[in-house]
């Protein structure tokens, strides 16, 4: 009754190219997902898609600039609502519409915005001399761990999940992103972090600007 995984290798494999592999990281991360009353693809797949990128960068398997470009590119393609459908609606009808890229990367975009918001909020509070308790999330990492711990006592509903994320980020941010049919200002967040989109011929990776207002948050992420 515990999560498990089996990873298969080709019988003739000499040196499996796993250093930059995302698939194993993605599937193994699922083992730590919160237990839910019903499946929530925007959370289960979306947040896992975000962390498959972040964790590989933290481990040094993928350069930071490449990771930011991969995130930026994924957000550019799939962060925004399509045809007036919110992320919640696309997630609910995923297996009917097959908008897998939208739900996986739209959820990853949501995770990214929440991570930045939680970290920025914690940093601003600390700068003002505010005190935070041991249970106060300082990042999405903390909030996700809390969801996992809470779910081991009793499986969580969508309202439970959103309550934890909204409390951590402030302003009902998670609920707004999930249900909003308007554009998500993801580019603004990237600019504030100092993630500058590639421009000009021959440039295919972002540039990182350490003079940006939230560059300290970016460096803390990975």
JSON list of N, CA and C in Angstrom, two decimals, residues 100-172:
[
{"chain": "A", "resi": 100, "resn": "UNK", "atom": "N", "xyz": [-3.26, 18.31, -22.70]},
{"chain": "A", "resi": 100, "resn": "UNK", "atom": "CA", "xyz": [-2.28, 17.90, -21.70]},
{"chain": "A", "resi": 100, "resn": "UNK", "atom": "C", "xyz": [-1.19, 18.96, -21.51]},
{"chain": "A", "resi": 101, "resn": "UNK", "atom": "N", "xyz": [-0.69, 19.53, -22.60]},
{"chain": "A", "resi": 101, "resn": "UNK", "atom": "CA", "xyz": [0.32, 20.56, -22.47]},
{"chain": "A", "resi": 101, "resn": "UNK", "atom": "C", "xyz": [-0.18, 21.75, -21.68]},
{"chain": "A", "resi": 102, "resn": "UNK", "atom": "N", "xyz": [-1.41, 22.15, -21.95]},
{"chain": "A", "resi": 102, "resn": "UNK", "atom": "CA", "xyz": [-1.99, 23.28, -21.23]},
{"chain": "A", "resi": 102, "resn": "UNK", "atom": "C", "xyz": [-2.11, 22.99, -19.74]},
{"chain": "A", "resi": 103, "resn": "UNK", "atom": "N", "xyz": [-2.57, 21.81, -19.36]},
{"chain": "A", "resi": 103, "resn": "UNK", "atom": "CA", "xyz": [-2.77, 21.48, -17.95]},
{"chain": "A", "resi": 103, "resn": "UNK", "atom": "C", "xyz": [-1.44, 21.23, -17.24]},
{"chain": "A", "resi": 104, "resn": "UNK", "atom": "N", "xyz": [-0.55, 20.47, -17.87]},
{"chain": "A", "resi": 104, "resn": "UNK", "atom": "CA", "xyz": [0.74, 20.19, -17.24]},
{"chain": "A", "resi": 104, "resn": "UNK", "atom": "C", "xyz": [1.54, 21.48, -17.06]},
{"chain": "A", "resi": 105, "resn": "UNK", "atom": "N", "xyz": [1.68, 22.24, -18.16]},
{"chain": "A", "resi": 105, "resn": "UNK", "atom": "CA", "xyz": [2.50, 23.45, -18.08]},
{"chain": "A", "resi": 105, "resn": "UNK", "atom": "C", "xyz": [1.74, 24.65, -17.51]},
{"chain": "A", "resi": 106, "resn": "UNK", "atom": "N", "xyz": [0.42, 24.65, -17.67]},
{"chain": "A", "resi": 106, "resn": "UNK", "atom": "CA", "xyz": [-0.36, 25.68, -17.00]},
{"chain": "A", "resi": 106, "resn": "UNK", "atom": "C", "xyz": [-0.28, 25.52, -15.49]},
{"chain": "A", "resi": 107, "resn": "UNK", "atom": "N", "xyz": [-0.32, 24.27, -15.03]},
{"chain": "A", "resi": 107, "resn": "UNK", "atom": "CA", "xyz": [-0.16, 24.00, -13.61]},
{"chain": "A", "resi": 107, "resn": "UNK", "atom": "C", "xyz": [1.24, 24.34, -13.13]},
{"chain": "A", "resi": 108, "resn": "UNK", "atom": "N", "xyz": [2.24, 24.07, -13.99]},
{"chain": "A", "resi": 108, "resn": "UNK", "atom": "CA", "xyz": [3.62, 24.43, -13.65]},
{"chain": "A", "resi": 108, "resn": "UNK", "atom": "C", "xyz": [3.77, 25.94, -13.53]},
{"chain": "A", "resi": 109, "resn": "UNK", "atom": "N", "xyz": [3.10, 26.67, -14.43]},
{"chain": "A", "resi": 109, "resn": "UNK", "atom": "CA", "xyz": [3.13, 28.12, -14.37]},
{"chain": "A", "resi": 109, "resn": "UNK", "atom": "C", "xyz": [2.51, 28.62, -13.08]},
{"chain": "A", "resi": 110, "resn": "UNK", "atom": "N", "xyz": [1.41, 28.02, -12.69]},
{"chain": "A", "resi": 110, "resn": "UNK", "atom": "CA", "xyz": [0.76, 28.37, -11.42]},
{"chain": "A", "resi": 110, "resn": "UNK", "atom": "C", "xyz": [1.71, 28.11, -10.25]},
{"chain": "A", "resi": 111, "resn": "UNK", "atom": "N", "xyz": [2.36, 26.95, -10.27]},
{"chain": "A", "resi": 111, "resn": "UNK", "atom": "CA", "xyz": [3.31, 26.62, -9.20]},
{"chain": "A", "resi": 111, "resn": "UNK", "atom": "C", "xyz": [4.44, 27.64, -9.14]},
{"chain": "A", "resi": 112, "resn": "UNK", "atom": "N", "xyz": [4.94, 28.04, -10.30]},
{"chain": "A", "resi": 112, "resn": "UNK", "atom": "CA", "xyz": [6.01, 29.04, -10.37]},
{"chain": "A", "resi": 112, "resn": "UNK", "atom": "C", "xyz": [5.58, 30.36, -9.75]},
{"chain": "A", "resi": 113, "resn": "UNK", "atom": "N", "xyz": [4.43, 30.87, -10.15]},
{"chain": "A", "resi": 113, "resn": "UNK", "atom": "CA", "xyz": [3.95, 32.16, -9.62]},
{"chain": "A", "resi": 113, "resn": "UNK", "atom": "C", "xyz": [3.76, 32.07, -8.11]},
{"chain": "A", "resi": 114, "resn": "UNK", "atom": "N", "xyz": [3.19, 30.98, -7.64]},
{"chain": "A", "resi": 114, "resn": "UNK", "atom": "CA", "xyz": [3.01, 30.81, -6.20]},
{"chain": "A", "resi": 114, "resn": "UNK", "atom": "C", "xyz": [4.34, 30.74, -5.47]},
{"chain": "A", "resi": 115, "resn": "UNK", "atom": "N", "xyz": [5.31, 30.02, -6.04]},
{"chain": "A", "resi": 115, "resn": "UNK", "atom": "CA", "xyz": [6.63, 29.91, -5.42]},
{"chain": "A", "resi": 115, "resn": "UNK", "atom": "C", "xyz": [7.27, 31.27, -5.25]},
{"chain": "A", "resi": 116, "resn": "UNK", "atom": "N", "xyz": [7.23, 32.07, -6.32]},
{"chain": "A", "resi": 116, "resn": "UNK", "atom": "CA", "xyz": [7.82, 33.41, -6.27]},
{"chain": "A", "resi": 116, "resn": "UNK", "atom": "C", "xyz": [7.07, 34.29, -5.26]},
{"chain": "A", "resi": 117, "resn": "UNK", "atom": "N", "xyz": [5.74, 34.22, -5.28]},
{"chain": "A", "resi": 117, "resn": "UNK", "atom": "CA", "xyz": [4.95, 35.06, -4.38]},
{"chain": "A", "resi": 117, "resn": "UNK", "atom": "C", "xyz": [5.20, 34.71, -2.92]},
{"chain": "A", "resi": 118, "resn": "UNK", "atom": "N", "xyz": [5.26, 33.42, -2.62]},
{"chain": "A", "resi": 118, "resn": "UNK", "atom": "CA", "xyz": [5.50, 33.00, -1.24]},
{"chain": "A", "resi": 118, "resn": "UNK", "atom": "C", "xyz": [6.88, 33.44, -0.78]},
{"chain": "A", "resi": 119, "resn": "UNK", "atom": "N", "xyz": [7.88, 33.23, -1.62]},
{"chain": "A", "resi": 119, "resn": "UNK", "atom": "CA", "xyz": [9.24, 33.61, -1.26]},
{"chain": "A", "resi": 119, "resn": "UNK", "atom": "C", "xyz": [9.38, 35.13, -1.12]},
{"chain": "A", "resi": 120, "resn": "UNK", "atom": "N", "xyz": [8.77, 35.89, -2.03]},
{"chain": "A", "resi": 120, "resn": "UNK", "atom": "CA", "xyz": [8.83, 37.35, -1.96]},
{"chain": "A", "resi": 120, "resn": "UNK", "atom": "C", "xyz": [8.14, 37.86, -0.71]},
{"chain": "A", "resi": 121, "resn": "UNK", "atom": "N", "xyz": [7.03, 37.25, -0.39]},
{"chain": "A", "resi": 121, "resn": "UNK", "atom": "CA", "xyz": [6.29, 37.65, 0.81]},
{"chain": "A", "resi": 121, "resn": "UNK", "atom": "C", "xyz": [7.10, 37.38, 2.07]},
{"chain": "A", "resi": 122, "resn": "UNK", "atom": "N", "xyz": [7.72, 36.22, 2.14]},
{"chain": "A", "resi": 122, "resn": "UNK", "atom": "CA", "xyz": [8.54, 35.86, 3.30]},
{"chain": "A", "resi": 122, "resn": "UNK", "atom": "C", "xyz": [9.75, 36.78, 3.42]},
{"chain": "A", "resi": 123, "resn": "UNK", "atom": "N", "xyz": [10.38, 37.10, 2.28]},
{"chain": "A", "resi": 123, "resn": "UNK", "atom": "CA", "xyz": [11.55, 37.97, 2.29]},
{"chain": "A", "resi": 123, "resn": "UNK", "atom": "C", "xyz": [11.17, 39.38, 2.73]},
{"chain": "A", "resi": 124, "resn": "UNK", "atom": "N", "xyz": [10.02, 39.87, 2.26]},
{"chain": "A", "resi": 124, "resn": "UNK", "atom": "CA", "xyz": [9.57, 41.21, 2.65]},
{"chain": "A", "resi": 124, "resn": "UNK", "atom": "C", "xyz": [9.25, 41.27, 4.13]},
{"chain": "A", "resi": 125, "resn": "UNK", "atom": "N", "xyz": [8.66, 40.22, 4.65]},
{"chain": "A", "resi": 125, "resn": "UNK", "atom": "CA", "xyz": [8.35, 40.17, 6.08]},
{"chain": "A", "resi": 125, "resn": "UNK", "atom": "C", "xyz": [9.62, 40.16, 6.91]},
{"chain": "A", "resi": 126, "resn": "UNK", "atom": "N", "xyz": [10.60, 39.37, 6.48]},
{"chain": "A", "resi": 126, "resn": "UNK", "atom": "CA", "xyz": [11.87, 39.30, 7.20]},
{"chain": "A", "resi": 126, "resn": "UNK", "atom": "C", "xyz": [12.59, 40.65, 7.17]},
{"chain": "A", "resi": 127, "resn": "UNK", "atom": "N", "xyz": [12.52, 41.35, 6.03]},
{"chain": "A", "resi": 127, "resn": "UNK", "atom": "CA", "xyz": [13.19, 42.65, 5.91]},
{"chain": "A", "resi": 127, "resn": "UNK", "atom": "C", "xyz": [12.58, 43.68, 6.84]},
{"chain": "A", "resi": 128, "resn": "UNK", "atom": "N", "xyz": [11.30, 43.51, 7.17]},
{"chain": "A", "resi": 128, "resn": "UNK", "atom": "CA", "xyz": [10.62, 44.44, 8.06]},
{"chain": "A", "resi": 128, "resn": "UNK", "atom": "C", "xyz": [10.71, 44.00, 9.53]},
{"chain": "A", "resi": 129, "resn": "UNK", "atom": "N", "xyz": [11.47, 42.94, 9.75]},
{"chain": "A", "resi": 129, "resn": "UNK", "atom": "CA", "xyz": [11.63, 42.44, 11.11]},
{"chain": "A", "resi": 129, "resn": "UNK", "atom": "C", "xyz": [10.50, 41.56, 11.59]},
{"chain": "A", "resi": 130, "resn": "UNK", "atom": "N", "xyz": [9.67, 41.10, 10.64]},
{"chain": "A", "resi": 130, "resn": "UNK", "atom": "CA", "xyz": [8.56, 40.24, 11.00]},
{"chain": "A", "resi": 130, "resn": "UNK", "atom": "C", "xyz": [9.02, 38.87, 11.45]},
{"chain": "A", "resi": 131, "resn": "UNK", "atom": "N", "xyz": [8.25, 38.28, 12.32]},
{"chain": "A", "resi": 131, "resn": "UNK", "atom": "CA", "xyz": [8.56, 36.94, 12.82]},
{"chain": "A", "resi": 131, "resn": "UNK", "atom": "C", "xyz": [7.64, 35.93, 12.16]},
{"chain": "A", "resi": 132, "resn": "UNK", "atom": "N", "xyz": [8.19, 34.84, 11.72]},
{"chain": "A", "resi": 132, "resn": "UNK", "atom": "CA", "xyz": [7.40, 33.76, 11.16]},
{"chain": "A", "resi": 132, "resn": "UNK", "atom": "C", "xyz": [7.62, 32.50, 11.98]},
{"chain": "A", "resi": 133, "resn": "UNK", "atom": "N", "xyz": [6.53, 31.76, 12.18]},
{"chain": "A", "resi": 133, "resn": "UNK", "atom": "CA", "xyz": [6.64, 30.52, 12.92]},
{"chain": "A", "resi": 133, "resn": "UNK", "atom": "C", "xyz": [7.26, 29.42, 12.09]},
{"chain": "A", "resi": 134, "resn": "UNK", "atom": "N", "xyz": [7.60, 28.33, 12.75]},
{"chain": "A", "resi": 134, "resn": "UNK", "atom": "CA", "xyz": [8.23, 27.21, 12.04]},
{"chain": "A", "resi": 134, "resn": "UNK", "atom": "C", "xyz": [7.31, 26.63, 10.97]},
{"chain": "A", "resi": 135, "resn": "UNK", "atom": "N", "xyz": [5.98, 26.78, 11.16]},
{"chain": "A", "resi": 135, "resn": "UNK", "atom": "CA", "xyz": [5.03, 26.21, 10.21]},
{"chain": "A", "resi": 135, "resn": "UNK", "atom": "C", "xyz": [4.67, 27.17, 9.08]},
{"chain": "A", "resi": 136, "resn": "UNK", "atom": "N", "xyz": [5.17, 28.41, 9.14]},
{"chain": "A", "resi": 136, "resn": "UNK", "atom": "CA", "xyz": [4.85, 29.37, 8.10]},
{"chain": "A", "resi": 136, "resn": "UNK", "atom": "C", "xyz": [5.65, 29.07, 6.84]},
{"chain": "A", "resi": 137, "resn": "UNK", "atom": "N", "xyz": [4.98, 28.78, 5.72]},
{"chain": "A", "resi": 137, "resn": "UNK", "atom": "CA", "xyz": [5.73, 28.46, 4.48]},
{"chain": "A", "resi": 137, "resn": "UNK", "atom": "C", "xyz": [6.57, 29.64, 4.02]},
{"chain": "A", "resi": 138, "resn": "UNK", "atom": "N", "xyz": [7.81, 29.37, 3.67]},
{"chain": "A", "resi": 138, "resn": "UNK", "atom": "CA", "xyz": [8.70, 30.38, 3.11]},
{"chain": "A", "resi": 138, "resn": "UNK", "atom": "C", "xyz": [8.96, 30.15, 1.63]},
{"chain": "A", "resi": 139, "resn": "UNK", "atom": "N", "xyz": [8.37, 29.09, 1.11]},
{"chain": "A", "resi": 139, "resn": "UNK", "atom": "CA", "xyz": [8.52, 28.74, -0.31]},
{"chain": "A", "resi": 139, "resn": "UNK", "atom": "C", "xyz": [7.41, 27.76, -0.66]},
{"chain": "A", "resi": 140, "resn": "UNK", "atom": "N", "xyz": [7.27, 27.49, -1.94]},
{"chain": "A", "resi": 140, "resn": "UNK", "atom": "CA", "xyz": [6.31, 26.47, -2.34]},
{"chain": "A", "resi": 140, "resn": "UNK", "atom": "C", "xyz": [6.75, 25.11, -1.82]},
{"chain": "A", "resi": 141, "resn": "UNK", "atom": "N", "xyz": [8.04, 24.90, -1.68]},
{"chain": "A", "resi": 141, "resn": "UNK", "atom": "CA", "xyz": [8.54, 23.64, -1.10]},
{"chain": "A", "resi": 141, "resn": "UNK", "atom": "C", "xyz": [7.85, 23.39, 0.25]},
{"chain": "A", "resi": 142, "resn": "UNK", "atom": "N", "xyz": [7.86, 24.42, 1.10]},
{"chain": "A", "resi": 142, "resn": "UNK", "atom": "CA", "xyz": [7.27, 24.28, 2.43]},
{"chain": "A", "resi": 142, "resn": "UNK", "atom": "C", "xyz": [5.77, 24.01, 2.35]},
{"chain": "A", "resi": 143, "resn": "UNK", "atom": "N", "xyz": [5.09, 24.76, 1.48]},
{"chain": "A", "resi": 143, "resn": "UNK", "atom": "CA", "xyz": [3.64, 24.59, 1.35]},
{"chain": "A", "resi": 143, "resn": "UNK", "atom": "C", "xyz": [3.30, 23.20, 0.84]},
{"chain": "A", "resi": 144, "resn": "UNK", "atom": "N", "xyz": [4.10, 22.69, -0.11]},
{"chain": "A", "resi": 144, "resn": "UNK", "atom": "CA", "xyz": [3.83, 21.37, -0.67]},
{"chain": "A", "resi": 144, "resn": "UNK", "atom": "C", "xyz": [4.08, 20.28, 0.37]},
{"chain": "A", "resi": 145, "resn": "UNK", "atom": "N", "xyz": [5.12, 20.45, 1.16]},
{"chain": "A", "resi": 145, "resn": "UNK", "atom": "CA", "xyz": [5.38, 19.49, 2.24]},
{"chain": "A", "resi": 145, "resn": "UNK", "atom": "C", "xyz": [4.22, 19.49, 3.24]},
{"chain": "A", "resi": 146, "resn": "UNK", "atom": "N", "xyz": [3.69, 20.67, 3.53]},
{"chain": "A", "resi": 146, "resn": "UNK", "atom": "CA", "xyz": [2.54, 20.75, 4.45]},
{"chain": "A", "resi": 146, "resn": "UNK", "atom": "C", "xyz": [1.33, 20.02, 3.88]},
{"chain": "A", "resi": 147, "resn": "UNK", "atom": "N", "xyz": [1.08, 20.21, 2.59]},
{"chain": "A", "resi": 147, "resn": "UNK", "atom": "CA", "xyz": [-0.02, 19.49, 1.95]},
{"chain": "A", "resi": 147, "resn": "UNK", "atom": "C", "xyz": [0.17, 17.99, 2.08]},
{"chain": "A", "resi": 148, "resn": "UNK", "atom": "N", "xyz": [1.39, 17.52, 1.87]},
{"chain": "A", "resi": 148, "resn": "UNK", "atom": "CA", "xyz": [1.68, 16.09, 1.97]},
{"chain": "A", "resi": 148, "resn": "UNK", "atom": "C", "xyz": [1.43, 15.59, 3.40]},
{"chain": "A", "resi": 149, "resn": "UNK", "atom": "N", "xyz": [1.95, 16.34, 4.39]},
{"chain": "A", "resi": 149, "resn": "UNK", "atom": "CA", "xyz": [1.76, 15.92, 5.78]},
{"chain": "A", "resi": 149, "resn": "UNK", "atom": "C", "xyz": [0.28, 15.90, 6.15]},
{"chain": "A", "resi": 150, "resn": "UNK", "atom": "N", "xyz": [-0.43, 16.94, 5.79]},
{"chain": "A", "resi": 150, "resn": "UNK", "atom": "CA", "xyz": [-1.86, 17.00, 6.12]},
{"chain": "A", "resi": 150, "resn": "UNK", "atom": "C", "xyz": [-2.63, 15.86, 5.46]},
{"chain": "A", "resi": 151, "resn": "UNK", "atom": "N", "xyz": [-2.23, 15.51, 4.24]},
{"chain": "A", "resi": 151, "resn": "UNK", "atom": "CA", "xyz": [-2.96, 14.47, 3.51]},
{"chain": "A", "resi": 151, "resn": "UNK", "atom": "C", "xyz": [-2.78, 13.09, 4.11]},
{"chain": "A", "resi": 152, "resn": "UNK", "atom": "N", "xyz": [-1.69, 12.90, 4.85]},
{"chain": "A", "resi": 152, "resn": "UNK", "atom": "CA", "xyz": [-1.47, 11.59, 5.48]},
{"chain": "A", "resi": 152, "resn": "UNK", "atom": "C", "xyz": [-2.43, 11.36, 6.64]},
{"chain": "A", "resi": 153, "resn": "UNK", "atom": "N", "xyz": [-2.98, 12.45, 7.17]},
{"chain": "A", "resi": 153, "resn": "UNK", "atom": "CA", "xyz": [-4.02, 12.31, 8.21]},
{"chain": "A", "resi": 153, "resn": "UNK", "atom": "C", "xyz": [-5.38, 12.05, 7.58]},
{"chain": "A", "resi": 154, "resn": "UNK", "atom": "N", "xyz": [-5.65, 12.73, 6.47]},
{"chain": "A", "resi": 154, "resn": "UNK", "atom": "CA", "xyz": [-6.91, 12.54, 5.77]},
{"chain": "A", "resi": 154, "resn": "UNK", "atom": "C", "xyz": [-6.74, 13.10, 4.36]},
{"chain": "A", "resi": 155, "resn": "UNK", "atom": "N", "xyz": [-7.17, 12.37, 3.32]},
{"chain": "A", "resi": 155, "resn": "UNK", "atom": "CA", "xyz": [-7.03, 12.87, 1.95]},
{"chain": "A", "resi": 155, "resn": "UNK", "atom": "C", "xyz": [-7.65, 14.25, 1.79]},
{"chain": "A", "resi": 156, "resn": "UNK", "atom": "N", "xyz": [-7.03, 15.07, 0.97]},
{"chain": "A", "resi": 156, "resn": "UNK", "atom": "CA", "xyz": [-7.42, 16.47, 0.83]},
{"chain": "A", "resi": 156, "resn": "UNK", "atom": "C", "xyz": [-8.41, 16.69, -0.31]},
{"chain": "A", "resi": 157, "resn": "UNK", "atom": "N", "xyz": [-9.30, 17.66, -0.11]},
{"chain": "A", "resi": 157, "resn": "UNK", "atom": "CA", "xyz": [-10.16, 18.12, -1.18]},
{"chain": "A", "resi": 157, "resn": "UNK", "atom": "C", "xyz": [-9.47, 19.26, -1.92]},
{"chain": "A", "resi": 158, "resn": "UNK", "atom": "N", "xyz": [-10.01, 19.66, -3.06]},
{"chain": "A", "resi": 158, "resn": "UNK", "atom": "CA", "xyz": [-9.46, 20.80, -3.78]},
{"chain": "A", "resi": 158, "resn": "UNK", "atom": "C", "xyz": [-9.50, 22.05, -2.92]},
{"chain": "A", "resi": 159, "resn": "UNK", "atom": "N", "xyz": [-10.57, 22.22, -2.15]},
{"chain": "A", "resi": 159, "resn": "UNK", "atom": "CA", "xyz": [-10.69, 23.39, -1.27]},
{"chain": "A", "resi": 159, "resn": "UNK", "atom": "C", "xyz": [-9.59, 23.38, -0.21]},
{"chain": "A", "resi": 160, "resn": "UNK", "atom": "N", "xyz": [-9.25, 22.19, 0.31]},
{"chain": "A", "resi": 160, "resn": "UNK", "atom": "CA", "xyz": [-8.16, 22.09, 1.29]},
{"chain": "A", "resi": 160, "resn": "UNK", "atom": "C", "xyz": [-6.85, 22.55, 0.67]},
{"chain": "A", "resi": 161, "resn": "UNK", "atom": "N", "xyz": [-6.58, 22.08, -0.54]},
{"chain": "A", "resi": 161, "resn": "UNK", "atom": "CA", "xyz": [-5.33, 22.43, -1.23]},
{"chain": "A", "resi": 161, "resn": "UNK", "atom": "C", "xyz": [-5.26, 23.93, -1.47]},
{"chain": "A", "resi": 162, "resn": "UNK", "atom": "N", "xyz": [-6.32, 24.49, -2.02]},
{"chain": "A", "resi": 162, "resn": "UNK", "atom": "CA", "xyz": [-6.34, 25.92, -2.31]},
{"chain": "A", "resi": 162, "resn": "UNK", "atom": "C", "xyz": [-6.24, 26.75, -1.05]},
{"chain": "A", "resi": 163, "resn": "UNK", "atom": "N", "xyz": [-6.84, 26.29, 0.03]},
{"chain": "A", "resi": 163, "resn": "UNK", "atom": "CA", "xyz": [-6.75, 27.01, 1.30]},
{"chain": "A", "resi": 163, "resn": "UNK", "atom": "C", "xyz": [-5.32, 27.14, 1.77]},
{"chain": "A", "resi": 164, "resn": "UNK", "atom": "N", "xyz": [-4.57, 26.06, 1.69]},
{"chain": "A", "resi": 164, "resn": "UNK", "atom": "CA", "xyz": [-3.16, 26.09, 2.10]},
{"chain": "A", "resi": 164, "resn": "UNK", "atom": "C", "xyz": [-2.34, 26.98, 1.18]},
{"chain": "A", "resi": 165, "resn": "UNK", "atom": "N", "xyz": [-2.54, 26.86, -0.12]},
{"chain": "A", "resi": 165, "resn": "UNK", "atom": "CA", "xyz": [-1.76, 27.66, -1.07]},
{"chain": "A", "resi": 165, "resn": "UNK", "atom": "C", "xyz": [-2.12, 29.14, -0.99]},
{"chain": "A", "resi": 166, "resn": "UNK", "atom": "N", "xyz": [-3.40, 29.44, -0.84]},
{"chain": "A", "resi": 166, "resn": "UNK", "atom": "CA", "xyz": [-3.83, 30.84, -0.72]},
{"chain": "A", "resi": 166, "resn": "UNK", "atom": "C", "xyz": [-3.27, 31.48, 0.54]},
{"chain": "A", "resi": 167, "resn": "UNK", "atom": "N", "xyz": [-3.28, 30.73, 1.62]},
{"chain": "A", "resi": 167, "resn": "UNK", "atom": "CA", "xyz": [-2.75, 31.27, 2.88]},
{"chain": "A", "resi": 167, "resn": "UNK", "atom": "C", "xyz": [-1.26, 31.53, 2.79]},
{"chain": "A", "resi": 168, "resn": "UNK", "atom": "N", "xyz": [-0.55, 30.68, 2.07]},
{"chain": "A", "resi": 168, "resn": "UNK", "atom": "CA", "xyz": [0.89, 30.84, 1.95]},
{"chain": "A", "resi": 168, "resn": "UNK", "atom": "C", "xyz": [1.27, 32.01, 1.05]},
{"chain": "A", "resi": 169, "resn": "UNK", "atom": "N", "xyz": [0.54, 32.17, -0.08]},
{"chain": "A", "resi": 169, "resn": "UNK", "atom": "CA", "xyz": [0.88, 33.20, -1.06]},
{"chain": "A", "resi": 169, "resn": "UNK", "atom": "C", "xyz": [0.21, 34.53, -0.77]},
{"chain": "A", "resi": 170, "resn": "UNK", "atom": "N", "xyz": [-0.94, 34.49, -0.10]},
{"chain": "A", "resi": 170, "resn": "UNK", "atom": "CA", "xyz": [-1.68, 35.70, 0.21]},
{"chain": "A", "resi": 170, "resn": "UNK", "atom": "C", "xyz": [-2.57, 36.14, -0.94]},
{"chain": "A", "resi": 171, "resn": "UNK", "atom": "N", "xyz": [-3.63, 36.87, -0.59]},
{"chain": "A", "resi": 171, "resn": "UNK", "atom": "CA", "xyz": [-4.50, 37.46, -1.60]},
{"chain": "A", "resi": 171, "resn": "UNK", "atom": "C", "xyz": [-5.30, 36.49, -2.44]},
{"chain": "A", "resi": 172, "resn": "UNK", "atom": "N", "xyz": [-5.50, 35.27, -1.95]},
{"chain": "A", "resi": 172, "resn": "UNK", "atom": "CA", "xyz": [-6.25, 34.30, -2.73]},
{"chain": "A", "resi": 172, "resn": "UNK", "atom": "C", "xyz": [-5.64, 34.01, -4.08]}
]
